[in-house]
JSON list of C-alpha atoms in Angstrom, two decimals:
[
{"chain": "A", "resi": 1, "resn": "UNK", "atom": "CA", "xyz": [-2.02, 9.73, 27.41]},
{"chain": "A", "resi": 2, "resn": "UNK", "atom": "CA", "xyz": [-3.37, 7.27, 24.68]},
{"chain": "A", "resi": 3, "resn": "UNK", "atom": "CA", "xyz": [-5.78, 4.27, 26.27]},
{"chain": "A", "resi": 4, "resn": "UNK", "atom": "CA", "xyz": [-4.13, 0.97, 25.72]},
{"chain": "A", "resi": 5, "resn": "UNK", "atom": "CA", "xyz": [-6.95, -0.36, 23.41]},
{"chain": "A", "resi": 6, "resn": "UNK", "atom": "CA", "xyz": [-5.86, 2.25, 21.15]},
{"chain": "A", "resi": 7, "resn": "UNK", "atom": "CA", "xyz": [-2.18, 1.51, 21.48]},
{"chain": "A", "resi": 8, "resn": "UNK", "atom": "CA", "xyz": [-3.21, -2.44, 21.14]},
{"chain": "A", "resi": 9, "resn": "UNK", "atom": "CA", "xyz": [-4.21, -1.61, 17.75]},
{"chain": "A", "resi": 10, "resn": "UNK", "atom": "CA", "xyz": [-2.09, 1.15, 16.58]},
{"chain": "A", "resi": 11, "resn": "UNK", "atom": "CA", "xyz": [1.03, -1.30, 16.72]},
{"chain": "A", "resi": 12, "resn": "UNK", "atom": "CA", "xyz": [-0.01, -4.21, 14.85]},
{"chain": "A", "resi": 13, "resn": "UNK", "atom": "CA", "xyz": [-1.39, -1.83, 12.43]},
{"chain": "A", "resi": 14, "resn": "UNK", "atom": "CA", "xyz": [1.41, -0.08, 11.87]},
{"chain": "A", "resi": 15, "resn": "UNK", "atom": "CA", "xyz": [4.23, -2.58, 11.81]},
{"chain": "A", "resi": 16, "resn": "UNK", "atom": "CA", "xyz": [2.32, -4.63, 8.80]},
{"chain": "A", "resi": 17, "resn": "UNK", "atom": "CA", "xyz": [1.92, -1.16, 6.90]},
{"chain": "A", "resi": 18, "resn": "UNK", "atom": "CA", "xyz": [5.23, -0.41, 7.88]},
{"chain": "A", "resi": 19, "resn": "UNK", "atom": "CA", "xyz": [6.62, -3.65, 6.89]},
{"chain": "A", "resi": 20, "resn": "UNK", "atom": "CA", "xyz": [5.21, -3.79, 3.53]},
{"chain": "A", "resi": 21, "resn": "UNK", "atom": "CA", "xyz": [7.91, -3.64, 1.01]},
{"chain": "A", "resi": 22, "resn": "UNK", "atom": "CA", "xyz": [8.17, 0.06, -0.02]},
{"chain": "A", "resi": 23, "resn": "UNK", "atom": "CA", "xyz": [10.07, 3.00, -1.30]},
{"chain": "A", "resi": 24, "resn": "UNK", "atom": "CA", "xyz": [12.50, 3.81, 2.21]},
{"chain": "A", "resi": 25, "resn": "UNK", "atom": "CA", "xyz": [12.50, -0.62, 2.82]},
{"chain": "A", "resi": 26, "resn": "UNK", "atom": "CA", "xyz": [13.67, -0.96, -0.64]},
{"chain": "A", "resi": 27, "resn": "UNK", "atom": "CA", "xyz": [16.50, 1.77, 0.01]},
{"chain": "A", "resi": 28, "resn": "UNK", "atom": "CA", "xyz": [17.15, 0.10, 3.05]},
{"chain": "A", "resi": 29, "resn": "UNK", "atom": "CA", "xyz": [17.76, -3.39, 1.54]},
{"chain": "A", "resi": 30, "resn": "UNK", "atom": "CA", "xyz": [19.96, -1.59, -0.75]},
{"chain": "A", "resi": 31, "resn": "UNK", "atom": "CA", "xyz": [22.11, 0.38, 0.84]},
{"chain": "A", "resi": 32, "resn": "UNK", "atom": "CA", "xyz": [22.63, -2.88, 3.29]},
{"chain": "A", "resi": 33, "resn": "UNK", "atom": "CA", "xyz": [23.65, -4.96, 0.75]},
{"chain": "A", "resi": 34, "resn": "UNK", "atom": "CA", "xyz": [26.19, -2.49, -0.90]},
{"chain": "A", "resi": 35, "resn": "UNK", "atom": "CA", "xyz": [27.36, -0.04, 1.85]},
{"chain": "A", "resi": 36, "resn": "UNK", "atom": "CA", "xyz": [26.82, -2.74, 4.82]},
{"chain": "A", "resi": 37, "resn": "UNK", "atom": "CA", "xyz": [23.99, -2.09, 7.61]},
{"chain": "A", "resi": 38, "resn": "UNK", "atom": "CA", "xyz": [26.12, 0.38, 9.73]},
{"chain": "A", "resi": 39, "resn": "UNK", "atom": "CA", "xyz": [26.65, 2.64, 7.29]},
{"chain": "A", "resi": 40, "resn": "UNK", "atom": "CA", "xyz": [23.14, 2.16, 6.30]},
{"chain": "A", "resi": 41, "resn": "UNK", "atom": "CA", "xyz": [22.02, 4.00, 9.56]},
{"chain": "A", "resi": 42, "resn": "UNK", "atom": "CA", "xyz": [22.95, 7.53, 8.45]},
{"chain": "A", "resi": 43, "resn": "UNK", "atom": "CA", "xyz": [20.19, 7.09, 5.53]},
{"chain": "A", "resi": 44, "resn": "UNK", "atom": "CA", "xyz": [17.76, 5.38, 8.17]},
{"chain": "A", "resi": 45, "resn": "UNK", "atom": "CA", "xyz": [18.54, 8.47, 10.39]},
{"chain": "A", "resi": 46, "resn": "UNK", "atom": "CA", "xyz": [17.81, 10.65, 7.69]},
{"chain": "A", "resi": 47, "resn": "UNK", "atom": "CA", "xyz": [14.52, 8.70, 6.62]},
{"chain": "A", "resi": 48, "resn": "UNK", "atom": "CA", "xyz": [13.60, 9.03, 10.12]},
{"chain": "A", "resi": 49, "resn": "UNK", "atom": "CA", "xyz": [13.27, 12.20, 10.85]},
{"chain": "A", "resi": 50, "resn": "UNK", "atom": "CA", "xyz": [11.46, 12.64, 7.15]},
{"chain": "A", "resi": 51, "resn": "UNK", "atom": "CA", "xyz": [9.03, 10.18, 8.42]},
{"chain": "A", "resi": 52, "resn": "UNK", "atom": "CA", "xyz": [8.86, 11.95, 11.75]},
{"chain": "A", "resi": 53, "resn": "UNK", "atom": "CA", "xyz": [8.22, 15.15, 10.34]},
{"chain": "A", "resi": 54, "resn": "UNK", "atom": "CA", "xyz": [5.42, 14.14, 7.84]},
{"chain": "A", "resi": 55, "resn": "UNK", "atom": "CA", "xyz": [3.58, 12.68, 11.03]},
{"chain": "A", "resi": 56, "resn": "UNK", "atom": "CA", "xyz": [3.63, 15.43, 13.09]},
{"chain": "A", "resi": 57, "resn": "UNK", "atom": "CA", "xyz": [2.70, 17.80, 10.05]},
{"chain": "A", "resi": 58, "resn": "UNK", "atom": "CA", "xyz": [-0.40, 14.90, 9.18]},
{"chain": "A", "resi": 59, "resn": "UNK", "atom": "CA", "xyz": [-1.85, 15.72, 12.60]},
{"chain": "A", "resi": 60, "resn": "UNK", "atom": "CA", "xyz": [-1.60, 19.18, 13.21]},
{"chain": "A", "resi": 61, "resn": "UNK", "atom": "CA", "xyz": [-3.14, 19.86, 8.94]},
{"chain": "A", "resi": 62, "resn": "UNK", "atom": "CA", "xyz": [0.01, 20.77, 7.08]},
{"chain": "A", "resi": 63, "resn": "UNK", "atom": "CA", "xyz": [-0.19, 17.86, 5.23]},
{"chain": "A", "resi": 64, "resn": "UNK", "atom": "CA", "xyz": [-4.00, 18.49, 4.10]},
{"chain": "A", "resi": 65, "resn": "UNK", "atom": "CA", "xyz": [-2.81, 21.15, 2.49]},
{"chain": "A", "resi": 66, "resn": "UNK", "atom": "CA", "xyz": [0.77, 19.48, 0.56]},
{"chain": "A", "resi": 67, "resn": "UNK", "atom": "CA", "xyz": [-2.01, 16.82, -0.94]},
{"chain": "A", "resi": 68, "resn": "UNK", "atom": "CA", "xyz": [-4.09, 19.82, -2.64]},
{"chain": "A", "resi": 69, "resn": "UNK", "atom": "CA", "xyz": [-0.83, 21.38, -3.73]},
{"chain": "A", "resi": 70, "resn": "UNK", "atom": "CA", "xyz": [1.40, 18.39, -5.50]},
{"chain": "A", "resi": 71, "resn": "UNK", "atom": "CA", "xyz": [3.90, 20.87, -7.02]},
{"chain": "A", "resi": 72, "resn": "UNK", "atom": "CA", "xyz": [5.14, 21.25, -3.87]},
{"chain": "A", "resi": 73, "resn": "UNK", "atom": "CA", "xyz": [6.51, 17.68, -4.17]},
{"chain": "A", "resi": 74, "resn": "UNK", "atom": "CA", "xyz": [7.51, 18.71, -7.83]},
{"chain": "A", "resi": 75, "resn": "UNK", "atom": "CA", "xyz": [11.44, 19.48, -6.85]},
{"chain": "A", "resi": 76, "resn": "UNK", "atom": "CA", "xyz": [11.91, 16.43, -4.17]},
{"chain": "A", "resi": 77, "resn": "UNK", "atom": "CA", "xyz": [10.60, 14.11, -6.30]},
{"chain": "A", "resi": 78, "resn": "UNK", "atom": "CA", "xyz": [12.38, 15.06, -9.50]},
{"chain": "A", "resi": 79, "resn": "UNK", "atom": "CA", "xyz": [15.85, 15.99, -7.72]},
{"chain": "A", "resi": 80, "resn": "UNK", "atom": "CA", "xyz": [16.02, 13.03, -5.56]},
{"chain": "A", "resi": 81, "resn": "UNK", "atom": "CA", "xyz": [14.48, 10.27, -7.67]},
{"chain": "A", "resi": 82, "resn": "UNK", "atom": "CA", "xyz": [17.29, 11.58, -10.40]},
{"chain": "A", "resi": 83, "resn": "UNK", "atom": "CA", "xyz": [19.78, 11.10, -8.03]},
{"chain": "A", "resi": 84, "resn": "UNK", "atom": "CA", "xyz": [18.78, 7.77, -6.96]},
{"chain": "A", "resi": 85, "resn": "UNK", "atom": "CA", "xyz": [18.44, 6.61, -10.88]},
{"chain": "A", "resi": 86, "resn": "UNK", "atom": "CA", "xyz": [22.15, 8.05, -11.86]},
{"chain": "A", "resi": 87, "resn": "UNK", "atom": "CA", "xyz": [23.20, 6.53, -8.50]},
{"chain": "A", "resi": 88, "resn": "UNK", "atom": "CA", "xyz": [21.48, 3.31, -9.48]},
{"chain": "A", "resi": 89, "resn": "UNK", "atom": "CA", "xyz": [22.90, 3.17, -13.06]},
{"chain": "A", "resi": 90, "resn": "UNK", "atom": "CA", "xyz": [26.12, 3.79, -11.88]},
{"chain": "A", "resi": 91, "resn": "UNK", "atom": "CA", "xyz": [26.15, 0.58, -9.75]},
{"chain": "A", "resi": 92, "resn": "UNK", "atom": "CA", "xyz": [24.82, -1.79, -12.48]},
{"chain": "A", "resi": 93, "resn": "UNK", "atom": "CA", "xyz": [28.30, -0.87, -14.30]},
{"chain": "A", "resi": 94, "resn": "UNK", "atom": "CA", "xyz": [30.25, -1.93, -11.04]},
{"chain": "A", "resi": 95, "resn": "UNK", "atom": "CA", "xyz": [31.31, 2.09, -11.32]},
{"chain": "A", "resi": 96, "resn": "UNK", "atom": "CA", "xyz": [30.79, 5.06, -8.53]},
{"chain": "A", "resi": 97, "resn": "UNK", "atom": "CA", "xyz": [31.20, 5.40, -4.39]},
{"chain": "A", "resi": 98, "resn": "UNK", "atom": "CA", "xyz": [28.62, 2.25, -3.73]},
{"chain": "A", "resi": 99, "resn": "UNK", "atom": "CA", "xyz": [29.56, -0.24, -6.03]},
{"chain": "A", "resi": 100, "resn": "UNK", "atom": "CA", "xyz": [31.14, -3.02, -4.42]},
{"chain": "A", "resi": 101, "resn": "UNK", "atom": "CA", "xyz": [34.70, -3.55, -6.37]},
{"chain": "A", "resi": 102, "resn": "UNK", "atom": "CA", "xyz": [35.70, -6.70, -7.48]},
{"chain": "A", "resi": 103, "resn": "UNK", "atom": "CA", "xyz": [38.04, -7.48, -4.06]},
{"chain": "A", "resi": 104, "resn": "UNK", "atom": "CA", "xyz": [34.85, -7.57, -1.83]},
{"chain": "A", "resi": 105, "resn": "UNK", "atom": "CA", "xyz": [36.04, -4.00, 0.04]},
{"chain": "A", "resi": 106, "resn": "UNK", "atom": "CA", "xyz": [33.11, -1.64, 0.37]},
{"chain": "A", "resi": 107, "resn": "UNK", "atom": "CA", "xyz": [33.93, 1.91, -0.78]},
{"chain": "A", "resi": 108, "resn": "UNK", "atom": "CA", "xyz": [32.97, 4.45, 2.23]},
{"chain": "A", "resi": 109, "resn": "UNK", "atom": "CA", "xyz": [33.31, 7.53, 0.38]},
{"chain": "A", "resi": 110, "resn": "UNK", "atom": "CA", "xyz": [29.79, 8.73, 0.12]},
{"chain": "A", "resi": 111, "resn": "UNK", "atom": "CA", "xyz": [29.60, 11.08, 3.03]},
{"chain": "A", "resi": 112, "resn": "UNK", "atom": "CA", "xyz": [27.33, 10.70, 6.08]},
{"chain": "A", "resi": 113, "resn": "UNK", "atom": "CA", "xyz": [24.82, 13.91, 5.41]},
{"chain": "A", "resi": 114, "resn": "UNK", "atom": "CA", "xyz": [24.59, 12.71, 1.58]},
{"chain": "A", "resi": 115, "resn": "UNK", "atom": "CA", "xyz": [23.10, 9.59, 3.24]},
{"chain": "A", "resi": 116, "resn": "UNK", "atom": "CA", "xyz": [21.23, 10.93, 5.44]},
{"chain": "A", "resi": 117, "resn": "UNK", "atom": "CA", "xyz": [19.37, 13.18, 3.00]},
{"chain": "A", "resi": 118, "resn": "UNK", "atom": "CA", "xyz": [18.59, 10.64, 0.71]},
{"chain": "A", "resi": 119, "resn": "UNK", "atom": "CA", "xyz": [16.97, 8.99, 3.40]},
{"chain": "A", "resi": 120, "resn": "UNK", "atom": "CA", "xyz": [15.04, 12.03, 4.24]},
{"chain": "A", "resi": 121, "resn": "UNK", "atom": "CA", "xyz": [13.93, 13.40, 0.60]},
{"chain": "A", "resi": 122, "resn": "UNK", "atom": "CA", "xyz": [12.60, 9.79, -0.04]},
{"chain": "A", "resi": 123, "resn": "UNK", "atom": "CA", "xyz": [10.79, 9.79, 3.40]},
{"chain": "A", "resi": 124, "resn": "UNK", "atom": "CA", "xyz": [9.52, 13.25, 2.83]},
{"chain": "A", "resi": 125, "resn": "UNK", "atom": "CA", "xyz": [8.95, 13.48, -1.39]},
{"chain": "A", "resi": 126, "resn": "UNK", "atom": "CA", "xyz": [6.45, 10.23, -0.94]},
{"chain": "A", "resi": 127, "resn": "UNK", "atom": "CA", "xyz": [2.71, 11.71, -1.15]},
{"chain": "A", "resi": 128, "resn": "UNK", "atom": "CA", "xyz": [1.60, 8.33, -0.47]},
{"chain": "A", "resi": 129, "resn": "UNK", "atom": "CA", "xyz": [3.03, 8.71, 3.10]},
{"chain": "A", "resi": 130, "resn": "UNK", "atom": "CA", "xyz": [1.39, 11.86, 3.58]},
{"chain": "A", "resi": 131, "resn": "UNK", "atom": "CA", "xyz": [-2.26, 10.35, 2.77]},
{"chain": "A", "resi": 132, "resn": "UNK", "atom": "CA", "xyz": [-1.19, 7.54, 4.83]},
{"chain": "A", "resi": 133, "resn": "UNK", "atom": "CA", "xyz": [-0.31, 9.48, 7.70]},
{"chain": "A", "resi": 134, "resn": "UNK", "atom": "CA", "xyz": [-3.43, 11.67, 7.23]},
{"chain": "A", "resi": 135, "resn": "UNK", "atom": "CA", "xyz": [-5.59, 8.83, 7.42]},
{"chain": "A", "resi": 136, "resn": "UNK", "atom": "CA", "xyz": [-4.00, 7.20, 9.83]},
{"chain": "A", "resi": 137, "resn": "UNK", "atom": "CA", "xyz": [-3.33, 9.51, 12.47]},
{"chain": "A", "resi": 138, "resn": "UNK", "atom": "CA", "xyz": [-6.39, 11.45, 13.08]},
{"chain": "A", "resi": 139, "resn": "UNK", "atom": "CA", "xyz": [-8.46, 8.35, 14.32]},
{"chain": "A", "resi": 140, "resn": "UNK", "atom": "CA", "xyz": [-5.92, 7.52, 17.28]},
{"chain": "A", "resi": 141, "resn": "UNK", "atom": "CA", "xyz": [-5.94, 11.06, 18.47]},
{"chain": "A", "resi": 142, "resn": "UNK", "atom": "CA", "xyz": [-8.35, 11.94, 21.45]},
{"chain": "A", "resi": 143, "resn": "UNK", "atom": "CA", "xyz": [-9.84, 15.39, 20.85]},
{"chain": "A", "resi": 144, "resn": "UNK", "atom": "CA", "xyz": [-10.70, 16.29, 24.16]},
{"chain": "A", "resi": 145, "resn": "UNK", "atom": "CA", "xyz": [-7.42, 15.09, 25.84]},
{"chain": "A", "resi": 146, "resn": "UNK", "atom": "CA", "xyz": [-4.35, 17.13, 25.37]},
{"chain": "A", "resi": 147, "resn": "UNK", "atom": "CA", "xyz": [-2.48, 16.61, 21.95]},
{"chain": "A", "resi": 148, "resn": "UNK", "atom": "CA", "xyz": [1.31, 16.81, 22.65]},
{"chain": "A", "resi": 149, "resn": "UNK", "atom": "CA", "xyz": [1.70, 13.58, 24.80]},
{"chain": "A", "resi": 150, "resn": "UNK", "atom": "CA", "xyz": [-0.78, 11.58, 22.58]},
{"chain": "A", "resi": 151, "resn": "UNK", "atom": "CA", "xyz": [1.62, 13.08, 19.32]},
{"chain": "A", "resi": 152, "resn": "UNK", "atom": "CA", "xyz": [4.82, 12.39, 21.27]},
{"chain": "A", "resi": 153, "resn": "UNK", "atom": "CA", "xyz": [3.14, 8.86, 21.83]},
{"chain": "A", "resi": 154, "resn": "UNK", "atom": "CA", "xyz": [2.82, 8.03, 18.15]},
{"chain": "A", "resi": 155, "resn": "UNK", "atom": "CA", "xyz": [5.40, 9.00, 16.57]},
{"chain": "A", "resi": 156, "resn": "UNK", "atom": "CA", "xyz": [7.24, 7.77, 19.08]},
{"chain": "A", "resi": 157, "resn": "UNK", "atom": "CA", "xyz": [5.94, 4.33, 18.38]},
{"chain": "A", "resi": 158, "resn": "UNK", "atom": "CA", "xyz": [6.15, 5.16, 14.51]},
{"chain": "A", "resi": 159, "resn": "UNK", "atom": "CA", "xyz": [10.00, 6.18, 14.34]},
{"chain": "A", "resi": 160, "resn": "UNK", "atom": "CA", "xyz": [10.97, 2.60, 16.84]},
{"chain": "A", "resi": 161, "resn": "UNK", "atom": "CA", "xyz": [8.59, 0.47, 14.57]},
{"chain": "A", "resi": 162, "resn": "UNK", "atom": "CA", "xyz": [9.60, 1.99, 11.09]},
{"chain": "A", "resi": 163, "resn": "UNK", "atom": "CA", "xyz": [13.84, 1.44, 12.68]},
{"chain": "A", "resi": 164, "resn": "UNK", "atom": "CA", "xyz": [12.80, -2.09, 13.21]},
{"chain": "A", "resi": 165, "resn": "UNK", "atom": "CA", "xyz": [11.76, -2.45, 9.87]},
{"chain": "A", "resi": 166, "resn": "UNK", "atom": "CA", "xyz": [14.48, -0.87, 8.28]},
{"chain": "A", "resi": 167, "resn": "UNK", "atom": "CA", "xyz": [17.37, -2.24, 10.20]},
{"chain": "A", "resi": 168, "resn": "UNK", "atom": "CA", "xyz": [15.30, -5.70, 9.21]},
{"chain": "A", "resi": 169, "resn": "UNK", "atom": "CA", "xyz": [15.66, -4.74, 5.17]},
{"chain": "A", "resi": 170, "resn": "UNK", "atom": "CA", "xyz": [19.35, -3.63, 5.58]},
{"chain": "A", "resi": 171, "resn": "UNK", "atom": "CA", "xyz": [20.09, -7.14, 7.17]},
{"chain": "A", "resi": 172, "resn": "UNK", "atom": "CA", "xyz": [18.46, -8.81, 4.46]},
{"chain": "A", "resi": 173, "resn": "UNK", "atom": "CA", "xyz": [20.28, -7.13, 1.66]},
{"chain": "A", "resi": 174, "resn": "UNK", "atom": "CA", "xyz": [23.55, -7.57, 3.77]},
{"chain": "A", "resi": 175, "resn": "UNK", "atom": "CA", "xyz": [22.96, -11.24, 3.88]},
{"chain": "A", "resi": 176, "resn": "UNK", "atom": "CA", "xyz": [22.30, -11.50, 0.16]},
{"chain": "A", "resi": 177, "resn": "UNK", "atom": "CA", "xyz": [25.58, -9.77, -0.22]},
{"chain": "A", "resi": 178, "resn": "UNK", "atom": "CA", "xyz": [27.13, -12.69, 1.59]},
{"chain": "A", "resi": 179, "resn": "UNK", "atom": "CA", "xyz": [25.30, -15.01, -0.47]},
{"chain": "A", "resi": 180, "resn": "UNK", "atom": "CA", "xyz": [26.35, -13.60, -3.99]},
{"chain": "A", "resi": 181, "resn": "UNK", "atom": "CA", "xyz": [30.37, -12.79, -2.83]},
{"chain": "A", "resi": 182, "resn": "UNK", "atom": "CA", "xyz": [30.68, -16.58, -1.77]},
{"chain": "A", "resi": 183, "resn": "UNK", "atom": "CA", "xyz": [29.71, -17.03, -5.73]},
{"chain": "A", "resi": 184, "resn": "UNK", "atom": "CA", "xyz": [32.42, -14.10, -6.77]},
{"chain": "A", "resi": 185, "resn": "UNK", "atom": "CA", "xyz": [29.42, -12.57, -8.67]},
{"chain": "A", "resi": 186, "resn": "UNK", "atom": "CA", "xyz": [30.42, -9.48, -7.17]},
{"chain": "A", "resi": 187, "resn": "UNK", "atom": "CA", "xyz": [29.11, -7.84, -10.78]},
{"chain": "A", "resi": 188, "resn": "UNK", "atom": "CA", "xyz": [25.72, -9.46, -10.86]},
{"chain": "A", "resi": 189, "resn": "UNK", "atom": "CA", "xyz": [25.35, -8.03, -7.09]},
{"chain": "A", "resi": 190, "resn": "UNK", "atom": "CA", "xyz": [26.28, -4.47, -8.55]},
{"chain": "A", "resi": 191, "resn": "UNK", "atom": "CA", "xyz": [23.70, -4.88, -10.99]},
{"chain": "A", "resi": 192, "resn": "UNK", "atom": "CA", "xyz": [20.94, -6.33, -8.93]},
{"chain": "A", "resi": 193, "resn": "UNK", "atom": "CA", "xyz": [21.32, -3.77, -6.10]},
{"chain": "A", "resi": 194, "resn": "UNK", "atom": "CA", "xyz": [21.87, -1.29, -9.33]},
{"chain": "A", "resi": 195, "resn": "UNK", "atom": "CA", "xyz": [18.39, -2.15, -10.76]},
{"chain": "A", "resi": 196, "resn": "UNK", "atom": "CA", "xyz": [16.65, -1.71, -7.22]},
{"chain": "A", "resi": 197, "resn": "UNK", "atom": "CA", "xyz": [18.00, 1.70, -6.87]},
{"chain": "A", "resi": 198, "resn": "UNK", "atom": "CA", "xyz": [16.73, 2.59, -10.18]},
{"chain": "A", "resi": 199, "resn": "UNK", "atom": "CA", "xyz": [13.44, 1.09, -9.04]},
{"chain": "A", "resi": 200, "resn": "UNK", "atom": "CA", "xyz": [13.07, 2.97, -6.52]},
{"chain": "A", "resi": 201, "resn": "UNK", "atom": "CA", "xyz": [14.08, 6.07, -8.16]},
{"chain": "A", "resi": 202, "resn": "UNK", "atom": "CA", "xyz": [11.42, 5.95, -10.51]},
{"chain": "A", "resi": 203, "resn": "UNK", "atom": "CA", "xyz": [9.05, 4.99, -8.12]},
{"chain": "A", "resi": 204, "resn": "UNK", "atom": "CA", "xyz": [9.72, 8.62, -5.89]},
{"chain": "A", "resi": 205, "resn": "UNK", "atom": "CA", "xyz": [10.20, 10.29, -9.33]},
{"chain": "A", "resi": 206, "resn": "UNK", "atom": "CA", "xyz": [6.89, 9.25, -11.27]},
{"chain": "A", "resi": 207, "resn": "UNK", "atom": "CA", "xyz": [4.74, 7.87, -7.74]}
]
């Protein structure tokens, strides 16, 4: 078990890092403000268990070992940033399964799994959270106590704090949906939610 001094300064350190506007929050406020926050949660389940994965690989060295080799990040980066951009250019013309249409109604045609992967290739094709993780990590583990419950302790922590966050960012782009559709600006919502998916296609693509 992890000794609550630790614990007392893994959270706090976590939830600011975590809150920080990034790649997955940026998705998050996204999605929220053009598919709605429950729909939203298939990408945050997705993102999750990217996010999960990358912690658990930090600790136990994998991730050591992604950071010398980059081109293993070559094909998640390029494939899902792409999709992200053509997703993202699509909803600055008002066009494709997330733009909102003009009568307010919120298409639901993009499936569940697509969601749920992007969430997870943006979680998992960000080398930024592997050195995070790597650096992070390591110091809260206790070498000469047993390693599973301490893991199963953080990431715990990590995937509750990181849903926080993200649920927080989906609300936020939800409300700003409200705000813009009481203006009928319905297209200058398209375009604004458009421009942050590009963003943050570009971002996994070239980061």
């Amino acid at each position: 078990m992890l000794e609550l001094s630790l614990l007392a300064v893994f959270l706090p350190t976590f939830f600011f890092v975590s809150a920080t506007p990034g790649m997955c929050m940026t998705l998050s406020m996204t999605m929220g403000m053009t598919i709605g926050v429950r729909r939203t949660l298939w990408m945050m389940a997705g993102e999750l268990v990217g996010v999960g994965l990358v912690a658990l690989l930090a600790v136990v060295g994998v991730a050591s070992i992604m950071l010398n080799y980059p081109g293993i990040f070559a094909v998640f980066k390029v494939i899902g940033g792409a999709y992200l951009i053509y997703i993202g250019i699509q909803m600055w013309q008002s066009r494709g399964k997330m733009a909102v249409t003009e009568d307010s109604s919120i298409r639901a045609s993009v499936s569940r799994q697509t969601l749920a992967l992007q969430g997870f290739l943006t979680a998992v094709a960000n080398p930024k959270g592997w050195a995070f993780f790597i650096s992070l990590l390591p110091p809260f583990i206790n070498p000469g106590a047993p390693l599973a419950p301490q893991l199963s302790i953080l990431i715990l922590i990590i995937l509750v704090v990181e849903f926080i966050c993200l649920l927080g960012y989906a609300t936020g782009g939800r409300t700003m949906r409200a705000f813009l559709q009481k203006s009928g600006n319905v297209r200058l919502m398209n375009r604004i939610a458009g421009s942050l998916m590009i963003g943050v296609g570009i971002w996994l693509a070239t980061g």
